[in-house]
Amino acid sequence: MLIHDDEIRNQKVKRIQKVCRKETTMNFLGSQNEEDKKRKTISMRRRKEKIPRTSEKFSVKSYSATHTNVEDM
């Protein structure tokens, strides 16, 4: 009798674990898809406005450099 109860409990636990795994993988895939969408929209914007990637990075760096110099003085 006790052995039978343990088997049933183990089966229930396994079912719950399967469901939890599915949910976590779905959530993970969902978050990845969101990131991909953001990247795609950014790249599409770059294509439309024809902005090279290096100029954006350079402008941010030059601004931060001038900003820190002003604060030091």
Coordinates of N, CA and C in Angstrom, one line a residue:
M1 N 0.8 -1.2 0.0 CA 0.0 0.0 0.0 C 0.9 1.3 0.0
L2 N 1.9 1.3 0.9 CA 2.7 2.5 0.9 C 3.5 2.7 -0.4
I3 N 4.0 1.6 -1.0 CA 4.8 1.7 -2.2 C 3.9 2.3 -3.3
H4 N 2.7 1.9 -3.4 CA 1.7 2.4 -4.4 C 1.6 3.9 -4.3
D5 N 1.4 4.4 -3.0 CA 1.2 5.8 -2.8 C 2.4 6.6 -3.3
D6 N 3.6 6.1 -3.0 CA 4.9 6.7 -3.4 C 4.9 6.8 -4.9
E7 N 4.5 5.8 -5.6 CA 4.6 5.8 -7.1 C 3.7 6.9 -7.6
I8 N 2.5 6.9 -7.0 CA 1.5 8.0 -7.5 C 2.1 9.4 -7.3
R9 N 2.6 9.6 -6.1 CA 3.2 10.9 -5.7 C 4.3 11.2 -6.7
N10 N 5.2 10.3 -7.0 CA 6.3 10.5 -7.9 C 5.8 10.9 -9.3
Q11 N 4.7 10.2 -9.8 CA 4.2 10.5 -11.1 C 3.7 12.0 -11.1
K12 N 3.0 12.4 -10.0 CA 2.4 13.7 -9.9 C 3.6 14.7 -10.0
V13 N 4.6 14.5 -9.2 CA 5.8 15.4 -9.2 C 6.4 15.5 -10.6
K14 N 6.5 14.4 -11.3 CA 7.1 14.4 -12.6 C 6.3 15.2 -13.5
R15 N 5.0 15.1 -13.5 CA 4.1 15.9 -14.3 C 4.3 17.3 -14.1
I16 N 4.3 17.7 -12.8 CA 4.5 19.1 -12.4 C 5.8 19.7 -13.0
Q17 N 6.9 18.9 -12.8 CA 8.2 19.3 -13.3 C 8.1 19.5 -14.8
K18 N 7.5 18.6 -15.5 CA 7.4 18.8 -17.0 C 6.7 20.1 -17.3
V19 N 5.6 20.4 -16.7 CA 4.9 21.6 -16.9 C 5.7 22.8 -16.7
C20 N 6.4 22.8 -15.5 CA 7.3 23.9 -15.1 C 8.4 24.1 -16.2
R21 N 9.0 23.0 -16.6 CA 10.0 23.1 -17.6 C 9.5 23.8 -18.9
K22 N 8.3 23.3 -19.3 CA 7.7 23.9 -20.6 C 7.5 25.4 -20.4
E23 N 7.0 25.8 -19.2 CA 6.7 27.2 -19.0 C 8.0 28.0 -19.0
T24 N 9.0 27.5 -18.4 CA 10.3 28.3 -18.3 C 10.9 28.4 -19.7
T25 N 10.9 27.3 -20.5 CA 11.4 27.4 -21.9 C 10.6 28.4 -22.7
M26 N 9.3 28.3 -22.5 CA 8.4 29.3 -23.3 C 8.7 30.7 -22.9
N27 N 8.9 31.0 -21.6 CA 9.2 32.3 -21.2 C 10.6 32.7 -21.8
F28 N 11.5 31.8 -21.7 CA 12.9 32.1 -22.2 C 12.8 32.5 -23.7
L29 N 12.1 31.6 -24.5 CA 11.9 31.9 -25.9 C 11.2 33.2 -26.2
G30 N 10.2 33.5 -25.4 CA 9.5 34.7 -25.5 C 10.4 35.9 -25.3
S31 N 11.2 35.9 -24.3 CA 12.1 37.0 -24.0 C 13.1 37.1 -25.1
Q32 N 13.6 36.0 -25.7 CA 14.5 36.1 -26.8 C 13.9 36.7 -28.0
N33 N 12.6 36.4 -28.3 CA 11.9 36.9 -29.4 C 11.8 38.4 -29.2
E34 N 11.5 38.9 -28.0 CA 11.4 40.3 -27.8 C 12.7 41.0 -28.1
E35 N 13.8 40.5 -27.7 CA 15.1 41.0 -27.9 C 15.3 41.1 -29.4
D36 N 15.0 40.0 -30.2 CA 15.2 40.0 -31.6 C 14.4 41.1 -32.3
K37 N 13.1 41.3 -31.8 CA 12.3 42.3 -32.4 C 12.9 43.7 -32.2
K38 N 13.4 43.9 -31.0 CA 14.1 45.2 -30.7 C 15.2 45.4 -31.7
R39 N 16.1 44.4 -31.8 CA 17.2 44.5 -32.7 C 16.8 44.8 -34.1
K40 N 15.8 44.0 -34.6 CA 15.3 44.2 -36.0 C 14.8 45.6 -36.2
T41 N 14.0 46.1 -35.2 CA 13.5 47.5 -35.4 C 14.6 48.5 -35.5
I42 N 15.6 48.3 -34.6 CA 16.8 49.2 -34.6 C 17.5 49.2 -36.0
S43 N 17.7 47.9 -36.5 CA 18.4 47.8 -37.8 C 17.6 48.4 -38.9
M44 N 16.3 48.2 -38.8 CA 15.4 48.7 -39.9 C 15.5 50.3 -39.9
R45 N 15.5 50.8 -38.7 CA 15.6 52.3 -38.6 C 16.9 52.8 -39.2
R46 N 18.0 52.0 -38.9 CA 19.3 52.4 -39.4 C 19.3 52.4 -41.0
R47 N 18.6 51.4 -41.5 CA 18.5 51.3 -43.0 C 17.8 52.4 -43.6
K48 N 16.6 52.8 -42.9 CA 15.8 53.8 -43.4 C 16.5 55.2 -43.4
E49 N 17.2 55.4 -42.3 CA 17.9 56.7 -42.1 C 19.3 56.7 -42.6
K50 N 19.8 55.5 -43.0 CA 21.1 55.3 -43.5 C 22.2 55.8 -42.5
I51 N 22.1 55.3 -41.3 CA 23.0 55.7 -40.2 C 24.0 54.6 -40.1
P52 N 25.3 54.9 -40.3 CA 26.3 53.8 -40.0 C 26.4 53.6 -38.5
R53 N 26.8 52.4 -38.1 CA 26.8 52.1 -36.7 C 28.0 52.8 -36.0
T54 N 29.1 53.0 -36.6 CA 30.2 53.6 -35.9 C 30.0 55.1 -35.5
S55 N 29.2 55.8 -36.4 CA 29.0 57.2 -36.1 C 28.2 57.4 -34.8
E56 N 27.3 56.5 -34.5 CA 26.5 56.6 -33.3 C 27.4 56.4 -32.1
K57 N 28.2 55.4 -32.1 CA 29.1 55.1 -31.0 C 30.1 56.3 -30.8
F58 N 30.6 56.8 -31.9 CA 31.6 57.8 -31.8 C 31.0 59.1 -31.2
S59 N 29.8 59.4 -31.6 CA 29.2 60.6 -31.1 C 28.9 60.5 -29.6
V60 N 28.5 59.3 -29.1 CA 28.3 59.1 -27.7 C 29.6 59.3 -26.9
K61 N 30.7 58.7 -27.5 CA 32.0 58.8 -26.8 C 32.5 60.2 -26.7
S62 N 32.4 61.0 -27.8 CA 32.9 62.3 -27.8 C 32.1 63.2 -26.9
Y63 N 30.7 63.0 -26.8 CA 29.9 63.8 -25.9 C 30.3 63.5 -24.4
S64 N 30.5 62.2 -24.1 CA 30.9 61.9 -22.7 C 32.2 62.4 -22.4
A65 N 33.2 62.5 -23.3 CA 34.5 63.0 -23.1 C 34.4 64.5 -22.8
T66 N 33.7 65.3 -23.6 CA 33.5 66.7 -23.3 C 32.8 67.0 -22.0
H67 N 31.8 66.1 -21.7 CA 31.0 66.3 -20.5 C 31.9 66.1 -19.3
T68 N 32.8 65.1 -19.2 CA 33.6 64.9 -18.1 C 34.6 66.0 -17.9
N69 N 35.1 66.5 -19.0 CA 36.1 67.6 -19.0 C 35.5 68.9 -18.3
V70 N 34.2 69.1 -18.7 CA 33.5 70.3 -18.1 C 33.4 70.1 -16.6
E71 N 33.0 68.9 -16.2 CA 32.8 68.7 -14.7 C 34.1 68.8 -14.0
D72 N 35.2 68.4 -14.6 CA 36.5 68.5 -13.9 C 36.9 69.9 -13.6
M73 N 36.6 70.8 -14.5 CA 37.0 72.2 -14.4 C 36.0 72.8 -13.4

